[in-house]
Amino acid sequence: MFKTIDGKKLAQIMRGEIRNKVEAFKHETGKEIGLAVVLVGENPASQIYVRNKIKACEEVGIKSYAYYLPQETSQNQIEELVLGLAADEAIHGILVQLPLPAHIDSEKVLKIIPREKDVDGFSAENIGNLCLNSQCLVACTPYGIMKMLESENISPKGKHAVVVGRSNIVGKPIAMLLLNADATVTVCHSKTADLKAQCLQADILVAAVGKPRFITADMVKPGAVVIDVGMNRGDDGKLCGDVDFDNVKDKCSYITPVPGGVGPMTITMLMYNTCLAAERSIH
Ligand code: NDP
């Protein structure tokens, strides 16, 4: 009998805890926790993400500073803004919504964000420290997955974890977190030979591929924990994951649904990281 890991419920519980921490910070310092969100251009998906992040800030009591810049903003103008935010004591976290317009060198912009304000955890320094298992800010989606495992007392220690996907924002950092938590980790990608054989070894299988229902029941070991990161539109226009949930679920011990699984945890972890950044700025 499988159990679904309810990301929506866990996110709600965590947001309550974050709200308390935000209050405690205000009480201790007399100041608010501030998150700057920078959006360049009018990408509709980015606009929705930014709106949701600002809404989440309101929910937990973090003060958001939104910067909406036109599509034609120059490299210099963005860099100047980010440099200003980096020096601003009221701002504890800086989030530059990606993707930036094609004429902007995103890497250069991200490099300006000081690592202690890089609440997305995308900077080379934070990723490097994650590899070293040193203090860092961890990318929100992988961090959320670890919190989901923890919430069900699923320890990665000694387990074989297979991660399908090697992106810098999901696949690589979740592989590193699982390794740091003493799992034996295999990372698969589009050039992996015999993906099915790799997946069948997984006690913990993380799918971060971006292809609807890509992980099928014949790829899943009985009793596996299956984490579905995918957010895709199926042929019916509905949101679906990378895992063929209906056919896979009965083989699992635990599985995350889409929607209502990893997704709601991502923005919650952004709030968590912002809070952590603020706390570290005073201690
Ligand atoms: P990317 O497109 O950056 O990476 C996809 C990865 O999947 C790549 O490493 C690619 O391999 C691999 N891949 C593609 N096809 C295959 C294949 N046939 N066999 C094995 N591996 C394959 O995606 P992201 O990591 O950014 O996102 C993955 C999914 O997670 C998407 O659906 C995205 O929408 C979702 N997502 C959800 C979030 C959430 O909050 N829930 C947050 C971020 C992402 P290669 O490197 O060789 O190309």
Coordinates of C-alpha atoms and ligand atoms in Angstrom, one line a residue:
M1 CA 0.0 0.0 0.0
F2 CA 1.6 3.3 -1.1
K3 CA 1.4 6.6 0.8
T4 CA 1.4 10.0 -1.0
I5 CA 3.7 12.6 0.5
D6 CA 1.5 15.7 0.7
G7 CA 3.6 18.7 -0.3
K8 CA 0.7 21.1 0.1
K9 CA 0.1 20.1 3.7
L10 CA 3.8 20.1 4.6
A11 CA 4.2 23.5 2.9
Q12 CA 1.4 24.9 5.0
I13 CA 2.9 23.6 8.2
M14 CA 6.3 25.0 7.3
R15 CA 4.8 28.4 6.4
G16 CA 3.4 28.5 9.9
E17 CA 6.8 27.8 11.4
I18 CA 8.4 30.4 9.1
R19 CA 5.8 33.0 10.2
N20 CA 6.9 32.5 13.8
K21 CA 10.5 32.9 12.9
V22 CA 9.8 36.1 11.0
E23 CA 8.0 37.4 14.1
A24 CA 10.9 36.4 16.3
F25 CA 13.3 38.3 14.0
K26 CA 11.2 41.4 14.2
H27 CA 11.0 41.1 18.0
E28 CA 14.8 40.7 18.3
T29 CA 15.9 43.3 15.8
G30 CA 13.0 45.7 15.4
K31 CA 13.4 45.2 11.7
E32 CA 11.6 43.3 9.0
I33 CA 13.0 40.5 6.8
G34 CA 13.2 41.7 3.2
L35 CA 13.2 39.8 0.0
A36 CA 13.9 41.6 -3.3
V37 CA 12.4 40.1 -6.4
V38 CA 13.6 41.3 -9.8
L39 CA 11.6 40.5 -13.0
V40 CA 12.8 41.7 -16.4
G41 CA 10.4 41.7 -19.3
E42 CA 7.0 40.2 -19.6
N43 CA 7.4 36.4 -19.7
P44 CA 3.9 35.2 -18.6
A45 CA 5.2 32.2 -16.7
S46 CA 7.7 34.4 -14.9
Q47 CA 5.0 36.9 -14.0
I48 CA 3.0 34.1 -12.4
Y49 CA 6.0 32.8 -10.5
V50 CA 6.9 36.3 -9.2
R51 CA 3.3 37.0 -8.2
N52 CA 3.2 33.7 -6.2
K53 CA 6.5 34.5 -4.5
I54 CA 5.2 37.9 -3.4
K55 CA 1.9 36.3 -2.2
A56 CA 4.0 33.8 -0.1
C57 CA 6.0 36.7 1.4
E58 CA 2.7 38.3 2.5
E59 CA 1.5 35.1 4.0
V60 CA 4.6 34.6 6.2
G61 CA 5.2 38.3 7.0
I62 CA 8.3 38.9 4.9
K63 CA 8.5 42.3 3.3
S64 CA 8.9 42.0 -0.5
Y65 CA 10.5 44.5 -2.7
A66 CA 9.4 43.9 -6.3
Y67 CA 11.3 45.4 -9.2
Y68 CA 9.6 45.2 -12.6
L69 CA 12.0 46.2 -15.4
P70 CA 11.2 46.5 -19.1
Q71 CA 12.4 44.0 -21.6
E72 CA 14.9 46.4 -23.1
T73 CA 16.7 47.0 -19.8
S74 CA 20.5 47.0 -20.3
Q75 CA 23.0 44.7 -18.6
N76 CA 24.4 47.8 -16.8
Q77 CA 21.0 48.8 -15.5
I78 CA 20.3 45.3 -14.0
E79 CA 23.8 45.1 -12.6
E80 CA 23.4 48.5 -10.9
L81 CA 20.1 47.5 -9.4
V82 CA 21.5 44.2 -8.0
L83 CA 24.6 45.9 -6.7
G84 CA 22.4 48.4 -4.8
L85 CA 20.3 45.5 -3.4
A86 CA 23.5 43.7 -2.4
A87 CA 24.5 46.7 -0.3
D88 CA 21.1 47.4 1.2
E89 CA 20.8 46.2 4.8
A90 CA 17.0 46.0 4.6
I91 CA 17.3 43.3 1.9
H92 CA 18.2 39.8 3.2
G93 CA 17.5 37.9 0.0
I94 CA 17.8 38.7 -3.7
L95 CA 15.9 36.7 -6.3
V96 CA 16.4 37.5 -10.0
Q97 CA 13.7 35.6 -11.9
L98 CA 15.1 33.5 -14.7
P99 CA 15.2 33.3 -17.6
L100 CA 16.4 36.9 -18.2
P101 CA 16.0 38.3 -21.8
A102 CA 18.5 36.9 -24.3
H103 CA 20.6 40.1 -24.5
I104 CA 21.4 39.8 -20.8
D105 CA 24.3 37.7 -19.5
S106 CA 22.5 36.0 -16.7
E107 CA 25.6 34.4 -15.2
K108 CA 27.2 37.9 -14.8
V109 CA 24.1 39.1 -13.0
L110 CA 23.9 36.1 -10.7
K111 CA 27.6 36.5 -9.8
I112 CA 26.9 39.9 -8.3
I113 CA 24.4 38.5 -5.8
P114 CA 26.4 38.0 -2.5
R115 CA 26.3 34.3 -1.5
E116 CA 24.6 35.2 1.8
K117 CA 21.7 36.8 -0.1
D118 CA 21.5 34.2 -2.8
V119 CA 18.2 32.7 -1.5
D120 CA 17.8 30.7 -4.8
G121 CA 21.1 28.9 -4.0
F122 CA 22.2 29.1 -7.7
S123 CA 25.5 30.9 -7.2
A124 CA 28.8 29.0 -7.9
E125 CA 29.8 29.7 -4.3
N126 CA 26.6 28.2 -2.8
I127 CA 26.8 25.2 -5.1
G128 CA 30.5 24.7 -4.3
N129 CA 29.8 24.8 -0.6
L130 CA 27.0 22.3 -1.1
C131 CA 29.5 20.0 -2.7
L132 CA 31.9 20.6 0.2
N133 CA 29.0 19.9 2.6
S134 CA 29.6 23.3 4.2
Q135 CA 27.2 26.0 5.2
C136 CA 25.3 27.4 2.2
L137 CA 21.9 28.3 0.9
V138 CA 20.5 25.3 -0.9
A139 CA 18.4 25.5 -4.1
C140 CA 14.7 25.6 -3.1
T141 CA 13.3 22.6 -5.1
P142 CA 15.9 20.1 -4.0
Y143 CA 15.9 21.4 -0.4
G144 CA 12.1 21.0 -0.4
I145 CA 12.5 17.3 -1.5
M146 CA 14.8 16.7 1.4
K147 CA 12.2 18.2 3.8
M148 CA 9.5 16.0 2.3
L149 CA 11.7 12.9 2.9
E150 CA 12.4 14.1 6.5
S151 CA 8.7 14.6 7.1
E152 CA 8.0 10.9 6.5
N153 CA 11.2 9.8 8.4
I154 CA 12.6 8.4 5.2
S155 CA 16.4 8.4 5.8
P156 CA 18.5 8.3 2.6
K157 CA 21.4 6.7 4.6
G158 CA 22.6 3.5 2.9
K159 CA 19.9 3.7 0.3
H160 CA 20.5 3.7 -3.4
A161 CA 19.1 6.9 -4.9
V162 CA 18.7 7.3 -8.6
V163 CA 18.2 10.9 -9.9
V164 CA 17.0 11.2 -13.5
G165 CA 18.0 14.6 -14.7
R166 CA 21.2 16.6 -14.2
S167 CA 20.2 20.2 -14.4
N168 CA 22.0 22.8 -12.2
I169 CA 18.8 23.7 -10.4
V170 CA 17.3 20.3 -9.6
G171 CA 19.2 17.2 -10.7
K172 CA 22.7 18.1 -9.6
P173 CA 21.9 19.7 -6.2
I174 CA 19.4 16.9 -5.2
A175 CA 22.1 14.3 -6.1
M176 CA 24.5 16.2 -3.9
L177 CA 22.1 16.5 -1.0
L178 CA 21.3 12.8 -1.1
L179 CA 25.0 12.0 -1.2
N180 CA 25.6 14.3 1.8
A181 CA 22.8 12.4 3.5
D182 CA 24.8 9.1 3.0
A183 CA 22.8 7.7 0.1
T184 CA 24.6 5.9 -2.8
V185 CA 23.7 8.1 -5.7
T186 CA 23.4 7.4 -9.4
V187 CA 22.7 10.4 -11.7
C188 CA 21.1 9.7 -15.1
H189 CA 20.5 11.9 -18.1
S190 CA 19.6 11.7 -21.8
K191 CA 22.8 9.8 -22.7
T192 CA 22.5 7.2 -20.0
A193 CA 22.6 3.7 -21.4
D194 CA 19.7 1.4 -20.2
L195 CA 17.9 3.9 -18.1
K196 CA 15.4 1.3 -17.0
A197 CA 18.0 -0.9 -15.5
Q198 CA 19.4 2.1 -13.5
C199 CA 16.0 3.1 -12.3
L200 CA 15.1 -0.4 -11.2
Q201 CA 18.0 -0.2 -8.7
A202 CA 16.5 2.8 -6.9
D203 CA 15.3 2.7 -3.3
I204 CA 14.7 6.4 -3.8
L205 CA 13.9 7.5 -7.4
V206 CA 13.8 11.2 -8.2
A207 CA 12.4 12.2 -11.6
A208 CA 13.5 15.7 -12.9
V209 CA 13.2 15.2 -16.6
G210 CA 10.5 17.5 -17.9
K211 CA 8.7 14.8 -19.9
P212 CA 5.0 13.9 -19.1
R213 CA 4.7 10.4 -17.5
F214 CA 8.2 9.5 -18.5
I215 CA 8.8 7.1 -15.6
T216 CA 6.6 4.1 -16.1
A217 CA 5.8 1.2 -13.8
D218 CA 8.3 -1.2 -15.3
M219 CA 11.1 1.2 -14.3
V220 CA 10.2 1.2 -10.6
K221 CA 11.5 -1.3 -8.0
P222 CA 8.7 -2.6 -5.7
G223 CA 8.7 -0.5 -2.5
A224 CA 10.6 2.4 -3.9
V225 CA 10.1 6.0 -2.7
V226 CA 9.3 8.0 -5.9
I227 CA 9.7 11.8 -6.0
D228 CA 8.2 13.5 -9.0
V229 CA 9.7 16.9 -9.7
G230 CA 8.1 17.3 -13.2
M231 CA 5.7 20.0 -14.0
N232 CA 4.4 19.4 -17.5
R233 CA 1.2 20.0 -19.4
G234 CA -0.3 16.7 -20.7
D235 CA -2.1 16.3 -24.0
D236 CA -5.3 17.1 -22.1
G237 CA -3.8 20.5 -21.0
K238 CA -3.7 19.4 -17.4
L239 CA -0.6 19.7 -15.1
C240 CA 1.2 16.3 -14.8
G241 CA 4.5 15.1 -13.5
D242 CA 7.4 13.1 -15.0
V243 CA 6.0 9.9 -13.4
D244 CA 3.0 7.9 -14.7
F245 CA 1.4 8.2 -11.3
D246 CA -1.7 6.0 -11.9
N247 CA 0.3 3.0 -12.9
V248 CA 3.4 3.6 -10.7
K249 CA 1.7 4.3 -7.4
D250 CA 0.9 0.7 -6.4
K251 CA 4.6 -0.3 -6.7
C252 CA 5.8 2.4 -4.3
S253 CA 6.0 2.8 -0.6
Y254 CA 5.8 6.6 -1.0
I255 CA 5.1 8.8 -4.0
T256 CA 4.7 12.5 -4.5
P257 CA 1.6 13.7 -6.5
V258 CA 1.6 16.4 -9.2
P259 CA 0.1 18.8 -8.4
G260 CA 0.4 19.0 -4.6
G261 CA 3.8 17.4 -4.2
V262 CA 7.2 19.0 -4.8
G263 CA 5.7 22.2 -6.4
P264 CA 4.2 23.8 -3.2
M265 CA 7.4 23.1 -1.3
T266 CA 9.6 25.2 -3.7
I267 CA 8.3 28.6 -2.8
T268 CA 8.0 27.6 0.8
M269 CA 11.8 26.9 0.8
L270 CA 12.4 30.3 -0.7
M271 CA 10.7 31.8 2.3
Y272 CA 12.7 29.5 4.5
N273 CA 16.0 30.5 2.9
T274 CA 15.1 34.2 3.2
C275 CA 14.5 33.7 6.9
L276 CA 17.7 31.8 7.3
A277 CA 19.7 34.5 5.4
A278 CA 18.2 37.1 7.7
E279 CA 19.0 35.1 10.9
R280 CA 22.6 34.5 9.7
S281 CA 23.0 38.2 9.0
I282 CA 22.6 38.9 12.8
H283 CA 24.2 35.9 14.4
Ligands
NDP1 P1 16.1 20.5 -17.6 O1 15.4 20.5 -18.9 O2 17.0 21.6 -17.3 O3 16.8 19.1 -17.3 C1 16.1 17.9 -17.7 C2 17.1 16.8 -17.5 O4 16.5 15.6 -17.9 C3 18.4 16.9 -18.3 O5 19.5 16.6 -17.5 C4 18.2 15.9 -19.4 O6 19.5 15.2 -19.8 C5 17.3 14.8 -18.7 N1 16.6 14.1 -19.7 C6 15.9 14.6 -20.8 N2 15.4 13.5 -21.5 C7 15.9 12.4 -21.0 C8 15.8 11.0 -21.3 N3 15.1 10.6 -22.3 N4 16.4 10.1 -20.5 C9 17.1 10.5 -19.4 N5 17.2 11.8 -19.0 C10 16.6 12.7 -19.8 O7 14.9 20.5 -16.5 P2 14.8 21.0 -15.0 O8 15.7 20.1 -14.2 O9 14.8 22.4 -14.9 O10 13.3 20.5 -14.7 C11 12.9 19.2 -14.7 C12 11.4 19.1 -14.5 O11 11.1 19.6 -13.2 C13 10.5 20.0 -15.4 O12 9.3 19.4 -15.7 C14 10.3 21.3 -14.6 O13 9.2 22.0 -15.0 C15 10.2 20.7 -13.3 N6 10.6 21.7 -12.2 C16 9.7 21.7 -11.2 C17 10.0 22.6 -10.1 C18 9.0 22.6 -9.0 O14 9.0 23.5 -8.2 N7 8.2 21.5 -8.8 C19 11.1 23.4 -10.1 C20 12.0 23.2 -11.2 C21 11.7 22.4 -12.2 P3 20.7 16.0 -20.5 O15 21.4 16.8 -19.4 O16 21.5 14.9 -21.1 O17 20.0 16.9 -21.5

